[in-house]
Amino acid sequence: MDPSALQSPELQNFLNQEKERAMINEMVGKLTSACWDKCITGTPGSKFSSSETNCLTNCAQRYMEMSLMIVKRFQNMQ
Amino acid sequence: MDSFSSASSGSSSQYSTNDIMDQVKTQLAQAYAEQFLETVRDKCFDKCITKPGSSLSGSEGSCISRCVDRYIEATGIISKALFSQR
């Protein structure tokens, strides 16, 4: 393999983008798993009820709020 | 997929930046798919196979189908909740 192919800024940009994409996918994956457990309590139906849909949406948003809250509190202790 | 489209100097065994990017993309996509499937297996096994019998019943089978569809849907809902401004 031509080693200079690894140095190109194009490749570095690409790798950074893919890294970010992978981090986002991981977060969505973890959240979906956790929120599924919290919100889909019965047997899966042929569609979600509106309360299940709302719960999933709320779950994701509350998680993000909580994240910010935790960082702030932690910063206050420094 | 033969995509050695960029001209490279030297031997034909050298990879271009494009080839590296293609390989990385493919491998990342495969890893993501495997991880996603693993999660769906866990969730749907929990929900649908509560008392394993000597074969999959019809209701277990339809539960699994619905479960896969719902889990994919849930992934979309979470994505949207995180990334679209409302």
PDB file of C-alpha atoms in Angstrom:
ATOM      1  CA  MET A   1       0.000   0.000   0.000  1.00  0.00           C
ATOM      2  CA  ASP A   2       1.267   3.447  -0.912  1.00  0.00           C
ATOM      3  CA  PRO A   3       1.930   5.069   2.489  1.00  0.00           C
ATOM      4  CA  SER A   4       1.323   8.562   1.147  1.00  0.00           C
ATOM      5  CA  ALA A   5      -2.334   7.612   0.637  1.00  0.00           C
ATOM      6  CA  LEU A   6      -2.698   7.632   4.430  1.00  0.00           C
ATOM      7  CA  GLN A   7      -1.465  11.205   4.819  1.00  0.00           C
ATOM      8  CA  SER A   8      -3.953  12.907   2.567  1.00  0.00           C
ATOM      9  CA  PRO A   9      -6.076  15.574   4.238  1.00  0.00           C
ATOM     10  CA  GLU A  10      -9.014  14.199   2.298  1.00  0.00           C
ATOM     11  CA  LEU A  11      -8.624  10.889   4.133  1.00  0.00           C
ATOM     12  CA  GLN A  12      -8.187  12.613   7.498  1.00  0.00           C
ATOM     13  CA  ASN A  13     -11.389  14.603   6.947  1.00  0.00           C
ATOM     14  CA  PHE A  14     -13.193  11.480   5.871  1.00  0.00           C
ATOM     15  CA  LEU A  15     -12.015   9.551   8.947  1.00  0.00           C
ATOM     16  CA  ASN A  16     -13.067  12.370  11.272  1.00  0.00           C
ATOM     17  CA  GLN A  17     -16.511  12.436   9.661  1.00  0.00           C
ATOM     18  CA  GLU A  18     -16.874   8.684   9.955  1.00  0.00           C
ATOM     19  CA  LYS A  19     -15.725   8.796  13.571  1.00  0.00           C
ATOM     20  CA  GLU A  20     -18.385  11.365  14.357  1.00  0.00           C
ATOM     21  CA  ARG A  21     -21.014   9.408  12.472  1.00  0.00           C
ATOM     22  CA  ALA A  22     -20.087   6.272  14.423  1.00  0.00           C
ATOM     23  CA  MET A  23     -20.335   8.121  17.749  1.00  0.00           C
ATOM     24  CA  ILE A  24     -23.785   9.407  16.828  1.00  0.00           C
ATOM     25  CA  ASN A  25     -24.896   5.916  15.783  1.00  0.00           C
ATOM     26  CA  GLU A  26     -23.660   4.565  19.089  1.00  0.00           C
ATOM     27  CA  MET A  27     -25.589   7.151  21.055  1.00  0.00           C
ATOM     28  CA  VAL A  28     -28.778   6.538  19.082  1.00  0.00           C
ATOM     29  CA  GLY A  29     -28.286   2.810  19.600  1.00  0.00           C
ATOM     30  CA  LYS A  30     -27.833   3.059  23.351  1.00  0.00           C
ATOM     31  CA  LEU A  31     -30.734   5.445  23.756  1.00  0.00           C
ATOM     32  CA  THR A  32     -33.057   3.350  21.617  1.00  0.00           C
ATOM     33  CA  SER A  33     -32.185   0.309  23.710  1.00  0.00           C
ATOM     34  CA  ALA A  34     -32.756   2.096  27.033  1.00  0.00           C
ATOM     35  CA  CYS A  35     -35.921   3.882  25.900  1.00  0.00           C
ATOM     36  CA  TRP A  36     -37.353   0.704  24.386  1.00  0.00           C
ATOM     37  CA  ASP A  37     -37.002  -0.950  27.781  1.00  0.00           C
ATOM     38  CA  LYS A  38     -38.673   1.979  29.526  1.00  0.00           C
ATOM     39  CA  CYS A  39     -41.469   2.625  27.058  1.00  0.00           C
ATOM     40  CA  ILE A  40     -42.434  -0.616  25.331  1.00  0.00           C
ATOM     41  CA  THR A  41     -43.696  -2.558  28.274  1.00  0.00           C
ATOM     42  CA  GLY A  42     -45.997  -5.102  26.616  1.00  0.00           C
ATOM     43  CA  THR A  43     -45.790  -7.334  23.576  1.00  0.00           C
ATOM     44  CA  PRO A  44     -44.882  -5.395  20.406  1.00  0.00           C
ATOM     45  CA  GLY A  45     -47.997  -4.555  18.359  1.00  0.00           C
ATOM     46  CA  SER A  46     -48.434  -3.897  14.644  1.00  0.00           C
ATOM     47  CA  LYS A  47     -47.937  -0.246  15.375  1.00  0.00           C
ATOM     48  CA  PHE A  48     -46.966   1.917  18.314  1.00  0.00           C
ATOM     49  CA  SER A  49     -49.664   3.515  20.407  1.00  0.00           C
ATOM     50  CA  SER A  50     -49.420   7.277  20.698  1.00  0.00           C
ATOM     51  CA  SER A  51     -48.394   6.911  24.327  1.00  0.00           C
ATOM     52  CA  GLU A  52     -45.519   4.638  23.285  1.00  0.00           C
ATOM     53  CA  THR A  53     -44.421   7.092  20.589  1.00  0.00           C
ATOM     54  CA  ASN A  54     -44.610  10.014  23.000  1.00  0.00           C
ATOM     55  CA  CYS A  55     -42.721   8.066  25.638  1.00  0.00           C
ATOM     56  CA  LEU A  56     -39.908   7.297  23.194  1.00  0.00           C
ATOM     57  CA  THR A  57     -39.641  10.928  22.101  1.00  0.00           C
ATOM     58  CA  ASN A  58     -39.772  12.174  25.680  1.00  0.00           C
ATOM     59  CA  CYS A  59     -37.220   9.601  26.743  1.00  0.00           C
ATOM     60  CA  ALA A  60     -34.632  10.815  24.242  1.00  0.00           C
ATOM     61  CA  GLN A  61     -35.208  14.484  25.032  1.00  0.00           C
ATOM     62  CA  ARG A  62     -35.151  14.018  28.810  1.00  0.00           C
ATOM     63  CA  TYR A  63     -31.955  12.054  28.504  1.00  0.00           C
ATOM     64  CA  MET A  64     -30.293  14.971  26.711  1.00  0.00           C
ATOM     65  CA  GLU A  65     -31.543  17.434  29.332  1.00  0.00           C
ATOM     66  CA  MET A  66     -30.258  15.157  32.055  1.00  0.00           C
ATOM     67  CA  SER A  67     -26.874  14.963  30.368  1.00  0.00           C
ATOM     68  CA  LEU A  68     -26.536  18.737  30.370  1.00  0.00           C
ATOM     69  CA  MET A  69     -27.685  18.914  33.967  1.00  0.00           C
ATOM     70  CA  ILE A  70     -25.090  16.398  35.036  1.00  0.00           C
ATOM     71  CA  VAL A  71     -22.285  18.266  33.301  1.00  0.00           C
ATOM     72  CA  LYS A  72     -23.349  21.553  34.882  1.00  0.00           C
ATOM     73  CA  ARG A  73     -23.571  20.084  38.342  1.00  0.00           C
ATOM     74  CA  PHE A  74     -20.232  18.427  37.922  1.00  0.00           C
ATOM     75  CA  GLN A  75     -18.688  21.706  36.746  1.00  0.00           C
ATOM     76  CA  ASN A  76     -20.102  23.482  39.802  1.00  0.00           C
ATOM     77  CA  MET A  77     -18.169  21.145  41.995  1.00  0.00           C
ATOM     78  CA  GLN A  78     -14.801  21.897  40.366  1.00  0.00           C
TER      79      GLN A  78
ATOM     80  CA  MET B   1     -16.763  -4.455  -6.413  1.00  0.00           C
ATOM     81  CA  ASP B   2     -13.842  -3.413  -8.556  1.00  0.00           C
ATOM     82  CA  SER B   3     -13.394   0.258  -7.984  1.00  0.00           C
ATOM     83  CA  PHE B   4      -9.737   0.734  -8.755  1.00  0.00           C
ATOM     84  CA  SER B   5     -10.690   3.706 -10.828  1.00  0.00           C
ATOM     85  CA  SER B   6      -8.010   6.151  -9.759  1.00  0.00           C
ATOM     86  CA  ALA B   7      -4.734   6.019 -11.557  1.00  0.00           C
ATOM     87  CA  SER B   8      -1.992   4.950  -9.244  1.00  0.00           C
ATOM     88  CA  SER B   9       1.650   5.002 -10.025  1.00  0.00           C
ATOM     89  CA  GLY B  10       3.552   1.818  -9.469  1.00  0.00           C
ATOM     90  CA  SER B  11       2.247  -1.698  -9.023  1.00  0.00           C
ATOM     91  CA  SER B  12      -1.423  -2.675  -9.240  1.00  0.00           C
ATOM     92  CA  SER B  13      -1.365  -3.782  -5.594  1.00  0.00           C
ATOM     93  CA  GLN B  14      -1.228  -0.173  -4.333  1.00  0.00           C
ATOM     94  CA  TYR B  15      -4.407   1.294  -2.816  1.00  0.00           C
ATOM     95  CA  SER B  16      -5.563   4.841  -3.418  1.00  0.00           C
ATOM     96  CA  THR B  17      -7.242   7.073  -0.903  1.00  0.00           C
ATOM     97  CA  ASN B  18     -10.590   6.271  -2.524  1.00  0.00           C
ATOM     98  CA  ASP B  19     -10.055   2.562  -2.055  1.00  0.00           C
ATOM     99  CA  ILE B  20      -9.232   3.080   1.607  1.00  0.00           C
ATOM    100  CA  MET B  21     -12.363   5.195   2.069  1.00  0.00           C
ATOM    101  CA  ASP B  22     -14.529   2.601   0.350  1.00  0.00           C
ATOM    102  CA  GLN B  23     -13.157  -0.196   2.505  1.00  0.00           C
ATOM    103  CA  VAL B  24     -13.588   1.788   5.709  1.00  0.00           C
ATOM    104  CA  LYS B  25     -17.175   2.671   4.769  1.00  0.00           C
ATOM    105  CA  THR B  26     -18.007  -0.937   4.001  1.00  0.00           C
ATOM    106  CA  GLN B  27     -16.492  -2.254   7.207  1.00  0.00           C
ATOM    107  CA  LEU B  28     -18.175   0.391   9.348  1.00  0.00           C
ATOM    108  CA  ALA B  29     -21.522  -0.404   7.737  1.00  0.00           C
ATOM    109  CA  GLN B  30     -21.051  -4.104   8.384  1.00  0.00           C
ATOM    110  CA  ALA B  31     -20.056  -3.551  12.004  1.00  0.00           C
ATOM    111  CA  TYR B  32     -23.065  -1.298  12.544  1.00  0.00           C
ATOM    112  CA  ALA B  33     -25.442  -3.843  10.997  1.00  0.00           C
ATOM    113  CA  GLU B  34     -24.056  -6.656  13.154  1.00  0.00           C
ATOM    114  CA  GLN B  35     -24.382  -4.634  16.315  1.00  0.00           C
ATOM    115  CA  PHE B  36     -27.906  -3.561  15.413  1.00  0.00           C
ATOM    116  CA  LEU B  37     -28.977  -7.135  14.711  1.00  0.00           C
ATOM    117  CA  GLU B  38     -27.480  -8.286  18.013  1.00  0.00           C
ATOM    118  CA  THR B  39     -29.568  -5.705  19.865  1.00  0.00           C
ATOM    119  CA  VAL B  40     -32.753  -6.630  18.011  1.00  0.00           C
ATOM    120  CA  ARG B  41     -32.140 -10.305  18.790  1.00  0.00           C
ATOM    121  CA  ASP B  42     -31.825  -9.564  22.505  1.00  0.00           C
ATOM    122  CA  LYS B  43     -34.896  -7.337  22.680  1.00  0.00           C
ATOM    123  CA  CYS B  44     -37.168  -9.583  20.653  1.00  0.00           C
ATOM    124  CA  PHE B  45     -36.069 -12.732  22.426  1.00  0.00           C
ATOM    125  CA  ASP B  46     -36.998 -11.062  25.712  1.00  0.00           C
ATOM    126  CA  LYS B  47     -40.361  -9.866  24.443  1.00  0.00           C
ATOM    127  CA  CYS B  48     -41.498 -12.771  22.316  1.00  0.00           C
ATOM    128  CA  ILE B  49     -39.988 -16.025  23.542  1.00  0.00           C
ATOM    129  CA  THR B  50     -41.158 -16.098  27.110  1.00  0.00           C
ATOM    130  CA  LYS B  51     -41.411 -19.876  27.471  1.00  0.00           C
ATOM    131  CA  PRO B  52     -39.300 -21.672  24.864  1.00  0.00           C
ATOM    132  CA  GLY B  53     -41.159 -24.653  23.443  1.00  0.00           C
ATOM    133  CA  SER B  54     -39.996 -27.415  21.176  1.00  0.00           C
ATOM    134  CA  SER B  55     -40.537 -25.171  18.141  1.00  0.00           C
ATOM    135  CA  LEU B  56     -41.427 -21.565  17.337  1.00  0.00           C
ATOM    136  CA  SER B  57     -45.165 -21.106  17.546  1.00  0.00           C
ATOM    137  CA  GLY B  58     -47.081 -19.000  15.009  1.00  0.00           C
ATOM    138  CA  SER B  59     -47.716 -16.324  17.621  1.00  0.00           C
ATOM    139  CA  GLU B  60     -44.037 -16.232  18.568  1.00  0.00           C
ATOM    140  CA  GLY B  61     -43.206 -15.834  14.880  1.00  0.00           C
ATOM    141  CA  SER B  62     -45.599 -12.927  14.340  1.00  0.00           C
ATOM    142  CA  CYS B  63     -44.435 -11.329  17.585  1.00  0.00           C
ATOM    143  CA  ILE B  64     -40.870 -11.462  16.305  1.00  0.00           C
ATOM    144  CA  SER B  65     -41.839  -9.869  12.977  1.00  0.00           C
ATOM    145  CA  ARG B  66     -43.692  -7.069  14.714  1.00  0.00           C
ATOM    146  CA  CYS B  67     -40.876  -6.644  17.190  1.00  0.00           C
ATOM    147  CA  VAL B  68     -38.256  -6.161  14.473  1.00  0.00           C
ATOM    148  CA  ASP B  69     -40.472  -3.626  12.677  1.00  0.00           C
ATOM    149  CA  ARG B  70     -41.172  -1.746  15.914  1.00  0.00           C
ATOM    150  CA  TYR B  71     -37.562  -1.663  16.968  1.00  0.00           C
ATOM    151  CA  ILE B  72     -36.530  -0.189  13.618  1.00  0.00           C
ATOM    152  CA  GLU B  73     -39.335   2.331  14.013  1.00  0.00           C
ATOM    153  CA  ALA B  74     -38.177   3.156  17.548  1.00  0.00           C
ATOM    154  CA  THR B  75     -34.670   3.818  16.257  1.00  0.00           C
ATOM    155  CA  GLY B  76     -36.132   6.339  13.804  1.00  0.00           C
ATOM    156  CA  ILE B  77     -38.206   8.024  16.506  1.00  0.00           C
ATOM    157  CA  ILE B  78     -35.198   8.399  18.797  1.00  0.00           C
ATOM    158  CA  SER B  79     -33.045   9.730  15.932  1.00  0.00           C
ATOM    159  CA  LYS B  80     -35.666  12.281  15.031  1.00  0.00           C
ATOM    160  CA  ALA B  81     -36.169  13.336  18.660  1.00  0.00           C
ATOM    161  CA  LEU B  82     -32.454  13.931  19.028  1.00  0.00           C
ATOM    162  CA  PHE B  83     -31.669  15.628  15.757  1.00  0.00           C
ATOM    163  CA  SER B  84     -34.610  17.545  14.394  1.00  0.00           C
ATOM    164  CA  GLN B  85     -35.439  20.940  15.795  1.00  0.00           C
ATOM    165  CA  ARG B  86     -39.073  21.323  16.716  1.00  0.00           C
TER     166      ARG B  86
END
